[in-house]
mmCIF file of C-alpha atoms in Angstrom:
data_model
loop_
_atom_site.group_PDB
_atom_site.id
_atom_site.type_symbol
_atom_site.label_atom_id
_atom_site.label_comp_id
_atom_site.label_asym_id
_atom_site.label_seq_id
_atom_site.Cartn_x
_atom_site.Cartn_y
_atom_site.Cartn_z
ATOM 1 C CA MET A 1 196.146 89.931 106.584
ATOM 2 C CA ASP A 2 194.648 91.031 109.884
ATOM 3 C CA GLN A 3 195.715 94.607 110.574
ATOM 4 C CA LYS A 4 196.486 94.037 114.248
ATOM 5 C CA PHE A 5 198.553 90.950 113.455
ATOM 6 C CA LEU A 6 200.470 92.867 110.787
ATOM 7 C CA GLY A 7 201.134 95.609 113.294
ATOM 8 C CA SER A 8 202.483 93.140 115.840
ATOM 9 C CA LEU A 9 204.788 91.642 113.196
ATOM 10 C CA CYS A 10 206.111 95.109 112.387
ATOM 11 C CA LYS A 11 206.738 95.916 116.071
ATOM 12 C CA THR A 12 208.482 92.605 116.766
ATOM 13 C CA SER A 13 210.683 92.945 113.679
ATOM 14 C CA HIS A 14 211.555 96.523 114.582
ATOM 15 C CA ASP A 15 212.415 95.536 118.155
ATOM 16 C CA LEU A 16 214.777 92.863 116.766
ATOM 17 C CA GLY A 17 216.603 95.538 114.791
ATOM 18 C CA LEU A 18 215.268 94.511 111.383
ATOM 19 C CA ALA A 19 214.297 96.934 108.638
ATOM 20 C CA VAL A 20 210.544 96.672 108.099
ATOM 21 C CA SER A 21 209.212 97.044 104.564
ATOM 22 C CA ILE A 22 205.571 96.617 103.518
ATOM 23 C CA ILE A 23 204.218 96.300 99.976
ATOM 24 C CA THR A 24 200.516 97.122 99.731
ATOM 25 C CA ASN A 25 197.756 98.101 97.336
ATOM 26 C CA GLY A 26 196.854 100.798 99.856
ATOM 27 C CA SER A 27 193.295 99.627 100.477
ATOM 28 C CA ARG A 28 193.813 98.885 104.184
ATOM 29 C CA ILE A 29 196.376 101.502 105.138
ATOM 30 C CA THR A 30 194.416 103.709 107.510
ATOM 31 C CA LYS A 31 195.313 106.712 109.640
ATOM 32 C CA ARG A 32 194.490 104.739 112.782
ATOM 33 C CA TRP A 33 196.866 101.913 111.806
ATOM 34 C CA MET A 34 199.638 104.327 110.874
ATOM 35 C CA ASP A 35 199.241 106.271 114.128
ATOM 36 C CA GLN A 36 199.579 103.042 116.092
ATOM 37 C CA TYR A 37 202.204 101.142 114.098
ATOM 38 C CA GLY A 38 203.837 103.589 111.671
ATOM 39 C CA HIS A 39 206.800 104.106 114.011
ATOM 40 C CA PHE A 40 207.812 100.489 113.401
ATOM 41 C CA VAL A 41 207.803 100.719 109.587
ATOM 42 C CA ASP A 42 210.866 101.810 107.593
ATOM 43 C CA ILE A 43 209.545 101.550 104.037
ATOM 44 C CA LEU A 44 206.057 101.405 102.596
ATOM 45 C CA GLY A 45 205.741 100.459 98.943
ATOM 46 C CA VAL A 46 202.519 100.843 96.985
ATOM 47 C CA SER A 47 201.533 98.931 93.859
ATOM 48 C CA VAL A 48 200.475 101.276 91.056
ATOM 49 C CA ASP A 49 200.086 99.750 87.614
ATOM 50 C CA SER A 50 198.104 102.657 86.187
ATOM 51 C CA PHE A 51 196.709 106.069 87.048
ATOM 52 C CA ASN A 52 193.701 105.401 84.832
ATOM 53 C CA SER A 53 190.707 103.911 86.659
ATOM 54 C CA LYS A 54 189.546 101.930 83.596
ATOM 55 C CA THR A 55 192.989 100.401 83.138
ATOM 56 C CA ASN A 56 193.158 99.510 86.829
ATOM 57 C CA ALA A 57 189.781 97.803 86.581
ATOM 58 C CA ALA A 58 190.892 95.841 83.509
ATOM 59 C CA ILE A 59 194.106 94.770 85.265
ATOM 60 C CA GLY A 60 192.146 93.783 88.363
ATOM 61 C CA ARG A 61 193.111 96.525 90.796
ATOM 62 C CA GLY A 62 190.663 98.618 92.789
ATOM 63 C CA GLY A 63 187.339 97.149 91.668
ATOM 64 C CA ASP A 64 185.186 98.571 88.856
ATOM 65 C CA VAL A 65 185.852 101.493 86.489
ATOM 66 C CA ASN A 66 184.872 103.934 89.246
ATOM 67 C CA ASN A 67 187.633 102.723 91.549
ATOM 68 C CA LYS A 68 189.790 105.180 93.490
ATOM 69 C CA HIS A 69 193.006 103.153 93.466
ATOM 70 C CA ALA A 70 195.229 106.026 92.326
ATOM 71 C CA GLU A 71 193.735 108.389 94.906
ATOM 72 C CA ARG A 72 194.548 105.887 97.676
ATOM 73 C CA MET A 73 198.201 106.029 96.676
ATOM 74 C CA PHE A 74 198.367 109.759 97.322
ATOM 75 C CA ARG A 75 196.734 109.302 100.729
ATOM 76 C CA ALA A 76 199.257 106.590 101.568
ATOM 77 C CA ARG A 77 202.104 108.873 100.452
ATOM 78 C CA ASP A 78 200.845 111.675 102.692
ATOM 79 C CA MET A 79 200.626 109.359 105.705
ATOM 80 C CA CYS A 80 204.178 108.132 105.051
ATOM 81 C CA ALA A 81 205.401 111.736 105.022
ATOM 82 C CA GLU A 82 203.579 112.407 108.292
ATOM 83 C CA HIS A 83 205.247 109.434 109.992
ATOM 84 C CA GLY A 84 208.700 109.727 108.412
ATOM 85 C CA ILE A 85 208.356 106.473 106.457
ATOM 86 C CA ILE A 86 210.305 106.000 103.218
ATOM 87 C CA PHE A 87 207.782 105.845 100.366
ATOM 88 C CA LYS A 88 208.354 103.741 97.252
ATOM 89 C CA MET A 89 206.247 102.583 94.334
ATOM 90 C CA ASN A 90 206.047 99.355 92.325
ATOM 91 C CA THR A 91 204.670 99.056 88.802
ATOM 92 C CA VAL A 92 204.207 95.910 86.706
ATOM 93 C CA VAL A 93 204.392 96.689 82.994
ATOM 94 C CA CYS A 94 201.798 94.736 81.037
ATOM 95 C CA SER A 95 199.912 94.814 77.744
ATOM 96 C CA LEU A 96 197.393 97.294 79.178
ATOM 97 C CA ASN A 97 199.771 99.949 80.486
ATOM 98 C CA TRP A 98 203.044 99.801 78.541
ATOM 99 C CA LYS A 99 202.040 102.840 76.466
ATOM 100 C CA GLU A 100 200.833 104.893 79.443
ATOM 101 C CA ASP A 101 202.683 108.106 80.284
ATOM 102 C CA MET A 102 202.973 108.130 84.086
ATOM 103 C CA THR A 103 205.548 110.908 84.278
ATOM 104 C CA GLU A 104 203.538 113.698 85.859
ATOM 105 C CA GLN A 105 201.692 111.481 88.316
ATOM 106 C CA VAL A 106 204.889 109.801 89.514
ATOM 107 C CA LYS A 107 206.513 113.220 89.925
ATOM 108 C CA LYS A 108 203.584 114.226 92.139
ATOM 109 C CA LEU A 109 203.839 111.042 94.199
ATOM 110 C CA ASP A 110 207.630 111.498 94.368
ATOM 111 C CA PRO A 111 208.612 108.012 95.622
ATOM 112 C CA LYS A 112 212.194 107.506 96.763
ATOM 113 C CA ARG A 113 212.359 104.395 94.556
ATOM 114 C CA TRP A 114 210.174 103.348 91.647
ATOM 115 C CA LYS A 115 210.568 99.645 90.892
ATOM 116 C CA VAL A 116 209.342 98.790 87.391
ATOM 117 C CA PHE A 117 208.748 95.077 86.818
ATOM 118 C CA GLN A 118 207.721 93.029 83.791
ATOM 119 C CA VAL A 119 204.740 90.649 83.874
ATOM 120 C CA LEU A 120 206.024 87.177 84.735
ATOM 121 C CA VAL A 121 204.018 84.032 84.004
ATOM 122 C CA LEU A 122 204.660 81.099 86.340
ATOM 123 C CA GLU A 123 203.083 77.649 86.176
ATOM 124 C CA GLY A 124 200.912 76.949 89.201
ATOM 125 C CA GLU A 125 200.312 80.668 89.700
ATOM 126 C CA ASN A 126 199.053 82.575 86.668
ATOM 127 C CA SER A 127 199.675 80.507 83.543
ATOM 128 C CA GLY A 128 195.979 79.778 82.960
ATOM 129 C CA LYS A 129 196.377 76.033 83.453
ATOM 130 C CA THR A 130 194.025 73.943 85.575
ATOM 131 C CA GLY A 131 194.517 74.791 89.230
ATOM 132 C CA ASP A 132 196.163 78.149 88.624
ATOM 133 C CA LEU A 133 194.727 81.119 90.475
ATOM 134 C CA ARG A 134 194.626 83.332 87.354
ATOM 135 C CA ASP A 135 195.678 83.654 83.740
ATOM 136 C CA ALA A 136 198.214 86.414 83.084
ATOM 137 C CA ARG A 137 199.055 85.386 79.526
ATOM 138 C CA PRO A 138 196.943 88.167 77.924
ATOM 139 C CA LEU A 139 198.920 90.705 79.972
ATOM 140 C CA VAL A 140 202.357 89.614 78.756
ATOM 141 C CA VAL A 141 204.547 92.211 77.012
ATOM 142 C CA THR A 142 207.566 91.724 74.798
ATOM 143 C CA ASN A 143 210.998 92.771 75.998
ATOM 144 C CA ASP A 144 210.892 95.669 73.519
ATOM 145 C CA GLN A 145 207.572 96.896 74.939
ATOM 146 C CA TYR A 146 208.880 96.651 78.487
ATOM 147 C CA TRP A 147 212.055 98.602 77.716
ATOM 148 C CA ASN A 148 210.067 101.147 75.708
ATOM 149 C CA PHE A 149 208.155 101.971 78.903
ATOM 150 C CA VAL A 150 211.353 102.110 80.955
ATOM 151 C CA HIS A 151 213.321 104.303 78.557
ATOM 152 C CA TYR A 152 210.409 106.701 78.085
ATOM 153 C CA HIS A 153 210.222 107.426 81.821
ATOM 154 C CA GLN A 154 213.778 106.917 82.990
ATOM 155 C CA GLY A 155 215.208 110.179 81.673
ATOM 156 C CA GLN A 156 212.754 112.280 83.691
ATOM 157 C CA LEU A 157 212.474 110.038 86.751
ATOM 158 C CA PRO A 158 215.927 109.043 88.012
ATOM 159 C CA GLN A 159 214.462 107.031 90.901
ATOM 160 C CA LEU A 160 213.146 104.460 88.371
ATOM 161 C CA ILE A 161 214.764 101.044 88.867
ATOM 162 C CA PRO A 162 213.995 98.585 86.044
ATOM 163 C CA GLU A 163 213.694 94.896 86.876
ATOM 164 C CA SER A 164 212.932 92.824 83.820
ATOM 165 C CA ASN A 165 212.125 89.142 84.205
ATOM 166 C CA ASP A 166 215.763 88.185 83.608
ATOM 167 C CA VAL A 167 216.805 90.331 86.569
ATOM 168 C CA MET A 168 213.881 89.790 88.924
ATOM 169 C CA GLN A 169 212.952 86.113 88.635
ATOM 170 C CA ASN A 170 215.700 84.579 90.795
ATOM 171 C CA SER A 171 216.997 87.561 92.777
ATOM 172 C CA TYR A 172 214.372 87.585 95.544
ATOM 173 C CA LEU A 173 214.000 85.279 98.536
ATOM 174 C CA LEU A 174 210.349 84.342 99.069
ATOM 175 C CA LEU A 175 208.945 82.325 101.954
ATOM 176 C CA ASP A 176 205.535 80.660 101.880
ATOM 177 C CA GLU A 177 203.233 80.109 104.843
ATOM 178 C CA LYS A 178 205.131 76.911 105.778
ATOM 179 C CA MET A 179 208.409 78.845 105.919
ATOM 180 C CA ARG A 180 209.724 77.285 102.725
ATOM 181 C CA PHE A 181 211.796 79.212 100.190
ATOM 182 C CA LEU A 182 210.229 79.273 96.727
ATOM 183 C CA ASP A 183 212.453 78.471 93.741
ATOM 184 C CA SER A 184 211.165 80.179 90.562
ATOM 185 C CA SER A 185 214.176 79.404 88.365
ATOM 186 C CA GLY A 186 212.370 76.626 86.478
ATOM 187 C CA GLY A 187 209.280 78.663 85.549
ATOM 188 C CA ARG A 188 207.174 77.654 88.537
ATOM 189 C CA LYS A 189 207.419 78.098 92.316
ATOM 190 C CA VAL A 190 209.003 74.957 93.783
ATOM 191 C CA PRO A 191 209.206 74.928 97.607
ATOM 192 C CA SER A 192 212.348 74.024 99.511
ATOM 193 C CA GLU A 193 212.302 72.139 102.776
ATOM 194 C CA SER A 194 211.065 74.325 105.630
ATOM 195 C CA ILE A 195 213.608 76.439 107.464
ATOM 196 C CA LEU A 196 211.882 75.236 110.636
ATOM 197 C CA THR A 197 213.020 71.696 109.757
ATOM 198 C CA VAL A 198 216.433 72.017 108.098
ATOM 199 C CA GLY A 199 217.486 75.570 108.956
ATOM 200 C CA VAL A 200 218.079 78.578 106.743
ATOM 201 C CA SER A 201 221.458 77.540 105.293
ATOM 202 C CA ASP A 202 220.277 74.175 103.948
ATOM 203 C CA ALA A 203 216.977 75.573 102.691
ATOM 204 C CA LEU A 204 218.823 78.336 100.821
ATOM 205 C CA LYS A 205 220.697 75.720 98.814
ATOM 206 C CA GLN A 206 217.348 74.547 97.402
ATOM 207 C CA CYS A 207 215.871 77.886 96.332
ATOM 208 C CA GLY A 208 217.763 78.883 93.165
ATOM 209 C CA PHE A 209 218.677 82.294 94.610
ATOM 210 C CA ASP A 210 220.967 84.348 92.345
ATOM 211 C CA GLU A 211 223.063 86.405 94.751
ATOM 212 C CA ASP A 212 225.027 88.141 91.995
ATOM 213 C CA MET A 213 221.805 89.322 90.349
ATOM 214 C CA PHE A 214 220.542 90.522 93.731
ATOM 215 C CA TYR A 215 223.505 92.888 93.990
ATOM 216 C CA LEU A 216 223.323 93.820 90.295
ATOM 217 C CA ARG A 217 219.705 95.001 90.621
ATOM 218 C CA GLY A 218 220.602 97.247 93.550
ATOM 219 C CA GLY A 219 219.163 95.015 96.250
ATOM 220 C CA VAL A 220 221.419 96.553 98.893
ATOM 221 C CA TYR A 221 220.602 100.124 99.844
ATOM 222 C CA ASP A 222 219.732 102.138 102.957
ATOM 223 C CA TRP A 223 216.648 100.268 104.178
ATOM 224 C CA HIS A 224 216.355 102.087 107.506
ATOM 225 C CA ARG A 225 214.724 105.463 107.909
ATOM 226 C CA GLU A 226 215.918 108.036 110.398
ATOM 227 C CA ARG A 227 214.233 107.630 113.756
ATOM 228 C CA ALA A 228 213.765 109.977 116.655
ATOM 229 C CA PRO A 229 215.558 108.802 119.811
#
């Protein structure tokens, strides 16, 4: 996404009184952008699936084995601290990282929340079938492997919030570029009618959203950071 356009979205959302949260791989978070738009951001979440450059390369993050993906996360954390932005971290547990000990690195990053997801395969997205963008099947982990990762880290890192596929799959509201909610409950993303056509209430009825699971996974928390007057 164009950085200036993203900044204008953040400002408009902030001016409307919304909490602004960005999830990023950190590659385009620059000091210049943060100086200009950081005031309008409440939460910045970074995607960190490994602190090992070879593992990141194998997963597809950061380029080749000499990538600096992990280093970018620390720079992003420092810029968040400078601008008073809540810093959080997302990790997707997969076949390449479920045995990795991230304890010390996560302690150094010190995110307010660490969301730990499980690889999810969806038809039309990453199931390896014709027309899919990628094939995530080799990255799939068993439930036991996923919970092994969670339990290993959870005792030392209380900010860890596990979201297995059972919890995560239907507890998020996603909009595509045509402003349609995406229903993932059937194993693929099925779009609703556009909210621009039928309105939010009617479109919500078509999206398979699990409100109870949203609350169960801790979806409601203090999204706003403290701001100077």
